[in-house]
PDB file of N, CA and C in Angstrom:
ATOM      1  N   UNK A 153       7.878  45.828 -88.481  1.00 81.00           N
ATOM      2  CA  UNK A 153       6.859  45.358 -87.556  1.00 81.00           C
ATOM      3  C   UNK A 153       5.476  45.628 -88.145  1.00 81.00           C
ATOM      4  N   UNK A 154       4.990  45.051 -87.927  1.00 79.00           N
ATOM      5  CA  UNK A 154       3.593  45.042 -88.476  1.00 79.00           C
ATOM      6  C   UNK A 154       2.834  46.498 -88.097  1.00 79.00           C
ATOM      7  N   UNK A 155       2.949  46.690 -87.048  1.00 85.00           N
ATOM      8  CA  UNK A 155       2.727  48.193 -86.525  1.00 85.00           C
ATOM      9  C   UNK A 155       3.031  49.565 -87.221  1.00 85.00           C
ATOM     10  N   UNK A 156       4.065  49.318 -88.164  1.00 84.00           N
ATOM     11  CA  UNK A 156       4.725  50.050 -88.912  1.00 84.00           C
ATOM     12  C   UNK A 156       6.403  50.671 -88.668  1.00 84.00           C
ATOM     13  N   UNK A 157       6.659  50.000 -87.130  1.00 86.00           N
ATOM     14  CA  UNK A 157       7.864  50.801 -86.375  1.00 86.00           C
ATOM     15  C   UNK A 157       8.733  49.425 -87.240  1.00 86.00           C
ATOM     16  N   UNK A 158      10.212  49.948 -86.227  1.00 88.00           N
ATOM     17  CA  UNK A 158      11.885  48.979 -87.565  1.00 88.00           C
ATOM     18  C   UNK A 158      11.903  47.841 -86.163  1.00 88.00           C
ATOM     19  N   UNK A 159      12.421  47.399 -86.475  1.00 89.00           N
ATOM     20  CA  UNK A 159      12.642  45.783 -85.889  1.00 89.00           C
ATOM     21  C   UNK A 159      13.988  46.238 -85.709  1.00 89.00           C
ATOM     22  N   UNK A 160      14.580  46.357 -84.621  1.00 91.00           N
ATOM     23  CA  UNK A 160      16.047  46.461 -84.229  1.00 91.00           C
ATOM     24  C   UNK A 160      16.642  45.208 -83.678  1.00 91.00           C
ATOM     25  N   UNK A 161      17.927  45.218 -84.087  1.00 95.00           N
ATOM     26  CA  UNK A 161      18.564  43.802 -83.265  1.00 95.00           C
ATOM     27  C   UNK A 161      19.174  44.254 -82.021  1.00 95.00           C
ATOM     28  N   UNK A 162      18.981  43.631 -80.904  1.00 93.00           N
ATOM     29  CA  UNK A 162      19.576  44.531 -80.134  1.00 93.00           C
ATOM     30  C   UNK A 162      20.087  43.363 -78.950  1.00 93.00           C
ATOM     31  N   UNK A 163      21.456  43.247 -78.267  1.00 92.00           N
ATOM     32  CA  UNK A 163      21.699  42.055 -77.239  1.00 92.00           C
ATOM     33  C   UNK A 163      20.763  41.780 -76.362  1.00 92.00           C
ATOM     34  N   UNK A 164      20.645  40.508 -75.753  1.00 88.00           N
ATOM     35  CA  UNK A 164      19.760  40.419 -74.451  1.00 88.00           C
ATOM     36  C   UNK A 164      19.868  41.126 -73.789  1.00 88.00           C
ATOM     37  N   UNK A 165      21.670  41.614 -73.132  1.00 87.00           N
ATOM     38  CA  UNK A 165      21.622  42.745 -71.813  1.00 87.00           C
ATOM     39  C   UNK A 165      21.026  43.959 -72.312  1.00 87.00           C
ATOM     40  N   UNK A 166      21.067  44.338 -73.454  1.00 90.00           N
ATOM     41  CA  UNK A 166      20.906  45.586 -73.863  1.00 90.00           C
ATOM     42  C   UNK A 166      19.070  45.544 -73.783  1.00 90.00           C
ATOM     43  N   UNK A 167      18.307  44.574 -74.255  1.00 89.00           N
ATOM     44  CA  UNK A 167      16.935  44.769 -73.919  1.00 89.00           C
ATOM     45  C   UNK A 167      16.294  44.394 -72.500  1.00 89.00           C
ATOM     46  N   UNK A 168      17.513  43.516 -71.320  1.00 86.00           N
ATOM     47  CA  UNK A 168      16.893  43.717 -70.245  1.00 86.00           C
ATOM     48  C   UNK A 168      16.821  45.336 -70.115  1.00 86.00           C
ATOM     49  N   UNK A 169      18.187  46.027 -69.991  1.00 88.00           N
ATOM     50  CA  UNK A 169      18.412  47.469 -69.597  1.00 88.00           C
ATOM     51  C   UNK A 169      17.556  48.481 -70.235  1.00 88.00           C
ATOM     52  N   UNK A 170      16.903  47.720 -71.222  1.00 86.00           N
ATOM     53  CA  UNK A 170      15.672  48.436 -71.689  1.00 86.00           C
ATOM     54  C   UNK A 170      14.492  48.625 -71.269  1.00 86.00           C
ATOM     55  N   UNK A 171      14.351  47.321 -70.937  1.00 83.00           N
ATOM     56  CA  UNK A 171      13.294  47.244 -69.936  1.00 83.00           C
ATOM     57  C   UNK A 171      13.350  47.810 -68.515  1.00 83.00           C
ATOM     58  N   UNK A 172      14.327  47.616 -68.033  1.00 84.00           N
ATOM     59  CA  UNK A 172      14.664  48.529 -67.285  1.00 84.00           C
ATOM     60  C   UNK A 172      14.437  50.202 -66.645  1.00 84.00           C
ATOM     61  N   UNK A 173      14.845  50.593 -67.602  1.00 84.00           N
ATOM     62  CA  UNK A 173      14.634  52.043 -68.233  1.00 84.00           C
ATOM     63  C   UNK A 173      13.225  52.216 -68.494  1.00 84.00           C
ATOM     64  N   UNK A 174      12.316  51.389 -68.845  1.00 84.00           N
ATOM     65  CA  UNK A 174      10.953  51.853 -69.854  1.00 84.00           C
ATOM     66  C   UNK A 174      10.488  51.589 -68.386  1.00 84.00           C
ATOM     67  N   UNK A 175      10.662  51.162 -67.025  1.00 83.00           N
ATOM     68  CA  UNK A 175       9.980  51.303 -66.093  1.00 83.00           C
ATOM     69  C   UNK A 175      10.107  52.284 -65.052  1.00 83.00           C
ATOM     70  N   UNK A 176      10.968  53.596 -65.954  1.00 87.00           N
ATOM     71  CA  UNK A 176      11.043  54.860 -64.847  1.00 87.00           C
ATOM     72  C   UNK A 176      11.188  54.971 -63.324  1.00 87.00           C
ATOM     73  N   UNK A 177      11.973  53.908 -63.476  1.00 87.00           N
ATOM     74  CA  UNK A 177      12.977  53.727 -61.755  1.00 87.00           C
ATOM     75  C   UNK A 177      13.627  54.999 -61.446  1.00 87.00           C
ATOM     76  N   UNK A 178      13.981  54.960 -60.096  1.00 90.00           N
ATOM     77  CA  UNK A 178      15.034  56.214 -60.120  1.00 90.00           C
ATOM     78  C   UNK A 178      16.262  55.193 -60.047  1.00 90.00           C
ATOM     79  N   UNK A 179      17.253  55.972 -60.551  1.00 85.00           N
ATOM     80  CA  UNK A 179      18.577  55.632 -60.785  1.00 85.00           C
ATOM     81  C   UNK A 179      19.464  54.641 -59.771  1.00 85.00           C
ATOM     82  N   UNK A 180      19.005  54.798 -58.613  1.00 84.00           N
ATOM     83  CA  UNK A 180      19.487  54.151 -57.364  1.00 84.00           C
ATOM     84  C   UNK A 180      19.025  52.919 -57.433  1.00 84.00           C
ATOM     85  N   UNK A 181      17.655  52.572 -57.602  1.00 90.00           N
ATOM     86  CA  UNK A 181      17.274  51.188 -57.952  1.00 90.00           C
ATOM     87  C   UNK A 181      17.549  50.557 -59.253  1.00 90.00           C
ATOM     88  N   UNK A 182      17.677  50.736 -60.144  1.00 89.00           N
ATOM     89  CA  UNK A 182      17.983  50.261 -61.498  1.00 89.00           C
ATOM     90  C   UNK A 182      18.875  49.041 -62.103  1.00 89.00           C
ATOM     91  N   UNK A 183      20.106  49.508 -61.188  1.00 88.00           N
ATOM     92  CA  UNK A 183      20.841  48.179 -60.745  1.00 88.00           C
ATOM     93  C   UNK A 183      19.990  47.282 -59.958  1.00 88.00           C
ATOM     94  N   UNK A 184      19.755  46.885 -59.120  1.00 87.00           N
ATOM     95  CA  UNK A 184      19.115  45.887 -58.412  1.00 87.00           C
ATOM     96  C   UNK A 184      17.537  45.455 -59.001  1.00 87.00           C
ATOM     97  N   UNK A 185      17.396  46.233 -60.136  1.00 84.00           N
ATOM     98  CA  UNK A 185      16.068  45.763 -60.850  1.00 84.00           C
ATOM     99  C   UNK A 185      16.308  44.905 -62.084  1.00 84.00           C
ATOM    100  N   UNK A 186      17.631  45.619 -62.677  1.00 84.00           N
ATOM    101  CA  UNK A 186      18.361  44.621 -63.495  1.00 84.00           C
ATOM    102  C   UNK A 186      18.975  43.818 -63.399  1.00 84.00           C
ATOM    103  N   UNK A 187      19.370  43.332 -62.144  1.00 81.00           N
ATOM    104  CA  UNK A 187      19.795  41.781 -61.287  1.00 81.00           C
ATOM    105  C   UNK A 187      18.129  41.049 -61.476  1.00 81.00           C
ATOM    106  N   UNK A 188      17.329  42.240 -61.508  1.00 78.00           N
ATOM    107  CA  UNK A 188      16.077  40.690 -61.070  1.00 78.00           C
ATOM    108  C   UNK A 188      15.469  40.511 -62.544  1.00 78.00           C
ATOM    109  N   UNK A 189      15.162  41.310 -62.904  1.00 72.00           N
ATOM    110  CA  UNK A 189      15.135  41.202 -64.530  1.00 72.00           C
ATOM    111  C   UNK A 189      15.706  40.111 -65.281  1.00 72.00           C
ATOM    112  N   UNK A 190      17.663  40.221 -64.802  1.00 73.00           N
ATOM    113  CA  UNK A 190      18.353  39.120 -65.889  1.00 73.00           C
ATOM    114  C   UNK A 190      18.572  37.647 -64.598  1.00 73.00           C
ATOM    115  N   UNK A 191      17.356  37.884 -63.863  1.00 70.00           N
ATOM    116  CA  UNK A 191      17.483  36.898 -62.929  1.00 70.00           C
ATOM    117  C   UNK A 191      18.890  35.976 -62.960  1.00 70.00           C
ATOM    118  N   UNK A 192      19.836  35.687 -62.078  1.00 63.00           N
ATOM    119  CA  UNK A 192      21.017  34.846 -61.984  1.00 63.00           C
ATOM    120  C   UNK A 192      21.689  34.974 -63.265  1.00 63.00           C
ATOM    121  N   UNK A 193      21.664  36.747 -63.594  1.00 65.00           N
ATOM    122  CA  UNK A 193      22.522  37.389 -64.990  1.00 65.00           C
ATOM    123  C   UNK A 193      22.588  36.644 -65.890  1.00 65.00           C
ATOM    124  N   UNK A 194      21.956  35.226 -66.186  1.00 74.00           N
ATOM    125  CA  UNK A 194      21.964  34.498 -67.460  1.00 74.00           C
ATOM    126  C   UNK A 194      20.717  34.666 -68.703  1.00 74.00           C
ATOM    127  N   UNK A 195      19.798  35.101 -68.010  1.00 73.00           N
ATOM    128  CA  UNK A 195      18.796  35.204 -68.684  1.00 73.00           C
ATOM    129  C   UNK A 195      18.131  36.424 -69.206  1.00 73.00           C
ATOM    130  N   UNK A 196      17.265  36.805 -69.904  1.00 76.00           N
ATOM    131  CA  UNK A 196      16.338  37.923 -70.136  1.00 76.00           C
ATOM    132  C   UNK A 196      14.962  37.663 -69.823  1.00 76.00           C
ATOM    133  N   UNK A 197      14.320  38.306 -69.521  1.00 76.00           N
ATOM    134  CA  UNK A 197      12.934  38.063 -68.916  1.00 76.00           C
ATOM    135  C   UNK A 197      12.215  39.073 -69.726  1.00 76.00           C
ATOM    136  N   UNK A 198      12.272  38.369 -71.392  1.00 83.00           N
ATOM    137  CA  UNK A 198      11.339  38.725 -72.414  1.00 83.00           C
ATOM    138  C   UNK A 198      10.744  37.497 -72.978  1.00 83.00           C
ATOM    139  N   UNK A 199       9.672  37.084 -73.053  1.00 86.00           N
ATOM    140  CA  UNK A 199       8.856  36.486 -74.611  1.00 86.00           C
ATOM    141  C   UNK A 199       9.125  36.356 -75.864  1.00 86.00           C
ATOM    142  N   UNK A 200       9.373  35.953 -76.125  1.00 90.00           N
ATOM    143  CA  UNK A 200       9.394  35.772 -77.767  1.00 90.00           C
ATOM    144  C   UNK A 200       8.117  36.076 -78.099  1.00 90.00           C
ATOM    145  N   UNK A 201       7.622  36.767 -78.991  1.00 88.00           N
ATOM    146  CA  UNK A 201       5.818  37.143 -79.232  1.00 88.00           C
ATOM    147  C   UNK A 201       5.815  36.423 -80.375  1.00 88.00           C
ATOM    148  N   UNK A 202       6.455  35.232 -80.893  1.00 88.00           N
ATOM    149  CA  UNK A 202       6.188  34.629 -82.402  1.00 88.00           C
ATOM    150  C   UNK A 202       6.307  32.777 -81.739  1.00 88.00           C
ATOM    151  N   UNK A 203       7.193  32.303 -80.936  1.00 91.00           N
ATOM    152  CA  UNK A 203       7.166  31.105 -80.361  1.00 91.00           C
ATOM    153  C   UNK A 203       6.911  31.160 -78.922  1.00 91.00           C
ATOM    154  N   UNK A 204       6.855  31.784 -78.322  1.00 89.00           N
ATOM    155  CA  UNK A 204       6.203  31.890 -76.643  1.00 89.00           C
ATOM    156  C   UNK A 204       7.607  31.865 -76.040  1.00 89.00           C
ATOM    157  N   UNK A 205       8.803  31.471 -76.243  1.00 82.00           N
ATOM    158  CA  UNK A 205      10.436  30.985 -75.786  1.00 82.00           C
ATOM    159  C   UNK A 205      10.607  32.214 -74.721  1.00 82.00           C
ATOM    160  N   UNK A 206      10.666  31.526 -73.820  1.00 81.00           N
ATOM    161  CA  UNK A 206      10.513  32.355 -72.299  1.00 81.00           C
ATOM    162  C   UNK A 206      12.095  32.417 -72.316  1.00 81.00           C
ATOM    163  N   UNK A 207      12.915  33.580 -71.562  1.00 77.00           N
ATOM    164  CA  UNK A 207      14.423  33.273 -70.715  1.00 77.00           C
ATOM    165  C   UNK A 207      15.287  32.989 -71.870  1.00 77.00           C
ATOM    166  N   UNK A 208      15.600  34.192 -72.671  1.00 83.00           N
ATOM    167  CA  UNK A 208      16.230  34.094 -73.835  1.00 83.00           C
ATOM    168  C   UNK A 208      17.738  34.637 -73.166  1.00 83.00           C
ATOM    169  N   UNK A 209      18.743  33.646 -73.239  1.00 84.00           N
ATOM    170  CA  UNK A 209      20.024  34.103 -73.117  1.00 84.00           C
ATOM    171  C   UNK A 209      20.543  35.547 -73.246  1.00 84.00           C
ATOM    172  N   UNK A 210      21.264  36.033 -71.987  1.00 84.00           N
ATOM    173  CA  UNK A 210      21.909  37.487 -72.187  1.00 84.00           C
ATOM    174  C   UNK A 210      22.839  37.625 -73.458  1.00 84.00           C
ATOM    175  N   UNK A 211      23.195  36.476 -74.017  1.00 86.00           N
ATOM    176  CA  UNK A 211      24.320  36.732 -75.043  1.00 86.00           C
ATOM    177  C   UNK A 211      24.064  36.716 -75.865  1.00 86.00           C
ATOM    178  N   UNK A 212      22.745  36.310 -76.621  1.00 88.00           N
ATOM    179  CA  UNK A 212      21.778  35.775 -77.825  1.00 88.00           C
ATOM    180  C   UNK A 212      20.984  37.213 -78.247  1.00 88.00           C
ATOM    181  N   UNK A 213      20.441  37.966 -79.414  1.00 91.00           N
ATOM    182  CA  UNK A 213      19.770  38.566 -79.664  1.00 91.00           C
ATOM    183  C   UNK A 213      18.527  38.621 -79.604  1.00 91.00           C
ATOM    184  N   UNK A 214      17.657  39.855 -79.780  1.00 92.00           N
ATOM    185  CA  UNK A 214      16.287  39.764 -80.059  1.00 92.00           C
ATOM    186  C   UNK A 214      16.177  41.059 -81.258  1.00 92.00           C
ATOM    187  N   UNK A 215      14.888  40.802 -81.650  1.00 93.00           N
ATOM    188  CA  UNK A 215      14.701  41.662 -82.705  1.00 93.00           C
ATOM    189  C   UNK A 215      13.375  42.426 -81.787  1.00 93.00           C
ATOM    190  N   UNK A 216      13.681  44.072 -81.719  1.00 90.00           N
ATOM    191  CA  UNK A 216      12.289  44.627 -80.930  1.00 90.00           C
ATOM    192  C   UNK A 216      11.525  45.952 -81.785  1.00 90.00           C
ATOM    193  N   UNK A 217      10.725  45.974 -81.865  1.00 89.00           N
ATOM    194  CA  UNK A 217      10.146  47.022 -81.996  1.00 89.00           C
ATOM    195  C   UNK A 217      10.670  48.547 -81.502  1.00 89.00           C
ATOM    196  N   UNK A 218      10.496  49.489 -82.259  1.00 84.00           N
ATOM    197  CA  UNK A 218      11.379  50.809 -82.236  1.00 84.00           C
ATOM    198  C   UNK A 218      10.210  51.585 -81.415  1.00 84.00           C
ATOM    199  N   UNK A 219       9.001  51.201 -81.581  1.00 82.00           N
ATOM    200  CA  UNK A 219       7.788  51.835 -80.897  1.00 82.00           C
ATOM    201  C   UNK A 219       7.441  51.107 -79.538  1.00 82.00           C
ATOM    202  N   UNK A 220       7.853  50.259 -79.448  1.00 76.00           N
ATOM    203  CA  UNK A 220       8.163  49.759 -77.867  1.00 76.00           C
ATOM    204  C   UNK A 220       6.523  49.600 -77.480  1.00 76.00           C
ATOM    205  N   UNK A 221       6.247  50.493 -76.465  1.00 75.00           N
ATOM    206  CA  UNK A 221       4.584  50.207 -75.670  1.00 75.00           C
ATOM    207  C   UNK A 221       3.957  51.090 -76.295  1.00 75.00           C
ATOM    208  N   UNK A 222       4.391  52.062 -77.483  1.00 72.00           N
ATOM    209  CA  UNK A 222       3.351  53.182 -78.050  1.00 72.00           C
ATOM    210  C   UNK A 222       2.257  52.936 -78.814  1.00 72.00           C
ATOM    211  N   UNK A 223       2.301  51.511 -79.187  1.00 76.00           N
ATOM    212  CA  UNK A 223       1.074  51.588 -80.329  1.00 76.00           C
ATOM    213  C   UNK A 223      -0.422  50.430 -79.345  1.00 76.00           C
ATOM    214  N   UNK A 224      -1.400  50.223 -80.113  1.00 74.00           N
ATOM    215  CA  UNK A 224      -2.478  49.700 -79.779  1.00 74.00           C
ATOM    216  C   UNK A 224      -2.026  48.277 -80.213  1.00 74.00           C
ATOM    217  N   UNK A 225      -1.316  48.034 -81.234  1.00 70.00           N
ATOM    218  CA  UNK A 225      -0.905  46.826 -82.261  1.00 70.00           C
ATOM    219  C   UNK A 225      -0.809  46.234 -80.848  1.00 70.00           C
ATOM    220  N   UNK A 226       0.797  46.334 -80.062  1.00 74.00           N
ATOM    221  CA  UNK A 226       1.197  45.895 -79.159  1.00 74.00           C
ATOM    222  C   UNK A 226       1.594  46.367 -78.274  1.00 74.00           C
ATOM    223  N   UNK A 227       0.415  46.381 -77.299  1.00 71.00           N
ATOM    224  CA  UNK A 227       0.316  47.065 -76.180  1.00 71.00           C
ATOM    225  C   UNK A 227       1.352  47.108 -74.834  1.00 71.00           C
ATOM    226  N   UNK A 228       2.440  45.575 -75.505  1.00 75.00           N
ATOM    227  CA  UNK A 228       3.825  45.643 -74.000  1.00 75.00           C
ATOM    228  C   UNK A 228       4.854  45.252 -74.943  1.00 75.00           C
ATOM    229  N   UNK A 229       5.048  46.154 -76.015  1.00 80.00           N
ATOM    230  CA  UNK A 229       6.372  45.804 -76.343  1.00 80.00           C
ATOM    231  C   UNK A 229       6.021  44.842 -77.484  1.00 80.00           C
ATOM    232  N   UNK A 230       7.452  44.988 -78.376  1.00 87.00           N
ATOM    233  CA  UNK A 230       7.147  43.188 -79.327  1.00 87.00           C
ATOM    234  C   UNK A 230       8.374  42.938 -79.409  1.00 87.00           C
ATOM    235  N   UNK A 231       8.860  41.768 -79.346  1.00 91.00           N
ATOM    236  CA  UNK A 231      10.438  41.137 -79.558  1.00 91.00           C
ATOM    237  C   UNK A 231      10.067  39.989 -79.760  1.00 91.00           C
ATOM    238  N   UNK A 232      11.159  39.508 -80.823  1.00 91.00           N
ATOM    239  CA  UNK A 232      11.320  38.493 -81.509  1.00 91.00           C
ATOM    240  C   UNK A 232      13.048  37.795 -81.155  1.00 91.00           C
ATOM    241  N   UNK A 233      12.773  36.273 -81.072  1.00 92.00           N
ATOM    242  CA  UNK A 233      14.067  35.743 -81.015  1.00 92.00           C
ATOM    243  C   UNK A 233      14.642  35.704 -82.308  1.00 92.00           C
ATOM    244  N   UNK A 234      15.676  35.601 -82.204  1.00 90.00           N
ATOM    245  CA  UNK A 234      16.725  35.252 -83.235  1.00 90.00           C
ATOM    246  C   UNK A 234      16.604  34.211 -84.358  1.00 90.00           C
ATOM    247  N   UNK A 235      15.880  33.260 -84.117  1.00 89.00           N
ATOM    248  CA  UNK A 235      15.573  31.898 -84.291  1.00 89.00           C
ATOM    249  C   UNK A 235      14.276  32.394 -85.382  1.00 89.00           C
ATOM    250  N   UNK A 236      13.524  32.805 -84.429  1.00 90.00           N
ATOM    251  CA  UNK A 236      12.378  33.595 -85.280  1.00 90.00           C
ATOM    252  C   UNK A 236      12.023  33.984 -86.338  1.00 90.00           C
ATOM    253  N   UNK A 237      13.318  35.249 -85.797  1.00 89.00           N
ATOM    254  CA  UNK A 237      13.349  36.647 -87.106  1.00 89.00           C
ATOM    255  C   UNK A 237      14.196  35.886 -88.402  1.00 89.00           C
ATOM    256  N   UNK A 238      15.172  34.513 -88.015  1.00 87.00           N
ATOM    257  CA  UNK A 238      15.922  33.673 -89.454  1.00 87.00           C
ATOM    258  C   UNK A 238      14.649  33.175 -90.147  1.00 87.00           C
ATOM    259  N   UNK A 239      13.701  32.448 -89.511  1.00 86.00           N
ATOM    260  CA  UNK A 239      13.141  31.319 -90.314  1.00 86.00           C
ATOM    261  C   UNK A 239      12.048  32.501 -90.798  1.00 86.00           C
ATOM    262  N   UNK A 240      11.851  33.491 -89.652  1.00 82.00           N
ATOM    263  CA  UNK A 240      10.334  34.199 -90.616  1.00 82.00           C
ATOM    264  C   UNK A 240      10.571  35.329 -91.684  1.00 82.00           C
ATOM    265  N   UNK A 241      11.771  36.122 -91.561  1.00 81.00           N
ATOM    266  CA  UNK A 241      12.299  37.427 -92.519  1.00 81.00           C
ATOM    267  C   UNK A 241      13.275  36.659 -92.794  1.00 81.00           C
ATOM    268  N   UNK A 242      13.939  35.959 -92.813  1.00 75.00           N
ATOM    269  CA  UNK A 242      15.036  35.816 -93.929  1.00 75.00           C
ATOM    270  C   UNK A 242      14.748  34.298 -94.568  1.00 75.00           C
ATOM    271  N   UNK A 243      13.686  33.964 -94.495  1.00 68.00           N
ATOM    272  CA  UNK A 243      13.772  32.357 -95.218  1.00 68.00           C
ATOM    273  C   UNK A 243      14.465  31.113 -94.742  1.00 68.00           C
ATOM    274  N   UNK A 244      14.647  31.031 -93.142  1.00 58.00           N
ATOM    275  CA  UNK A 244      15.110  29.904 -92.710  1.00 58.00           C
ATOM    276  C   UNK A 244      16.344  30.242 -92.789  1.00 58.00           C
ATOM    277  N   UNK A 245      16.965  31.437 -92.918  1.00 58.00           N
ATOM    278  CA  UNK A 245      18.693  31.506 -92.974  1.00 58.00           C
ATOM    279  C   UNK A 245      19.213  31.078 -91.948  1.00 58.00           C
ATOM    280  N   UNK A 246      20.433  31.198 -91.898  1.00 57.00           N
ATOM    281  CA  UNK A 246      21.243  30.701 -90.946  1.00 57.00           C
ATOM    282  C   UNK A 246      21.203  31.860 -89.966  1.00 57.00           C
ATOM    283  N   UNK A 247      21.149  31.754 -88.602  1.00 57.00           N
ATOM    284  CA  UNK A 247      20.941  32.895 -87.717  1.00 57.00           C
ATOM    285  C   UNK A 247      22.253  32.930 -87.422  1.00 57.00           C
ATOM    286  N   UNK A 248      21.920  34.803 -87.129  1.00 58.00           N
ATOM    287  CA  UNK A 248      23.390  35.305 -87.058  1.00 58.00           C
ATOM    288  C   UNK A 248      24.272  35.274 -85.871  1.00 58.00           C
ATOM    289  N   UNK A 249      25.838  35.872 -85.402  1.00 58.00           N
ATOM    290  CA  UNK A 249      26.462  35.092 -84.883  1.00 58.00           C
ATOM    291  C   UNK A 249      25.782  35.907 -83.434  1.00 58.00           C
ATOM    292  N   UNK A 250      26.413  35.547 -82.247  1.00 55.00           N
ATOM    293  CA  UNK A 250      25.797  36.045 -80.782  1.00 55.00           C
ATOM    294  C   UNK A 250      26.121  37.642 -80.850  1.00 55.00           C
ATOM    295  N   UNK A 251      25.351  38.127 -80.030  1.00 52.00           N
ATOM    296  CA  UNK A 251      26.162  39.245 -79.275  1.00 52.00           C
ATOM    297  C   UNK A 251      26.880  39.142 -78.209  1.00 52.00           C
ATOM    298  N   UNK A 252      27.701  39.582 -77.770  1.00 48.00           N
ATOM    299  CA  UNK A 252      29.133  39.261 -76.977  1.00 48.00           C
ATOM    300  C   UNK A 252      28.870  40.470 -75.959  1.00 48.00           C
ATOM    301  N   UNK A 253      28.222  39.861 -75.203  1.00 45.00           N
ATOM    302  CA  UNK A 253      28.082  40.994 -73.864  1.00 45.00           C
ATOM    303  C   UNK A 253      29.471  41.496 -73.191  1.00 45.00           C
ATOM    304  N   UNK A 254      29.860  42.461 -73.188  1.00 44.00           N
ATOM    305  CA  UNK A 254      30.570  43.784 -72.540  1.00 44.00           C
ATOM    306  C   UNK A 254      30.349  44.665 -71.368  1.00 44.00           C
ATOM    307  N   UNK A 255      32.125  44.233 -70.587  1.00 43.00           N
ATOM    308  CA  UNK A 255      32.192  44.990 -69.516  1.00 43.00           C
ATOM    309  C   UNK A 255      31.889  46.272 -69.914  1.00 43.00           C
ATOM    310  N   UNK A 256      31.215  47.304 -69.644  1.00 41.00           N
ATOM    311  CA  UNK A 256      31.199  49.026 -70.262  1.00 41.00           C
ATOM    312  C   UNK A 256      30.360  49.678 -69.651  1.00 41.00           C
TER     313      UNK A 256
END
């Protein structure tokens, strides 16, 4: 990341529940914040910060920042789609296969 933090790949559910978490709910609400978050559980309610691509599939990846809201660089986070992180770090490669969201 430009910021200096690692670019993690990480599933859609796994960065709603991130988001989630980075908003210091108590535990009782968390579930019902992550229903509204992955609004009608299909979606993620992140940005792409490189194409604007709103409502990135729960099953599809993102690439996020390891420093999350800590730096000045980017003040809410940075994530990148999948689509993105092929054509801009790997040279237009072929993007890689889904993540396969899990009962767990």
């Amino acid at each position: 990341c430009v910021c200096g933090g690692a670019l993690t790949r990480v599933g859609g559910a796994a960065r709603a529940w991130q988001l989630v978490r980075s908003m210091k709910v108590p535990d009782h609400l968390a579930e019902a914040m992550f229903a509204r978050v992955t609004h009608e559980g299909r979606r993620v309610s992140v940005v792409c910060d490189l194409c604007c691509e709103k409502n990135i599939p729960l099953d599809s990846a993102l690439w996020t920042c390891s420093n999350n809201k800590e730096t000045i660089l980017h003040a809410s986070a940075y994530d990148v789609c999948e689509a993105c992180f092929m054509q801009h770090a790997v040279d237009g490669g072929p993007v890689l296969p889904s993540l396969q969201q899990t009962d767990s």
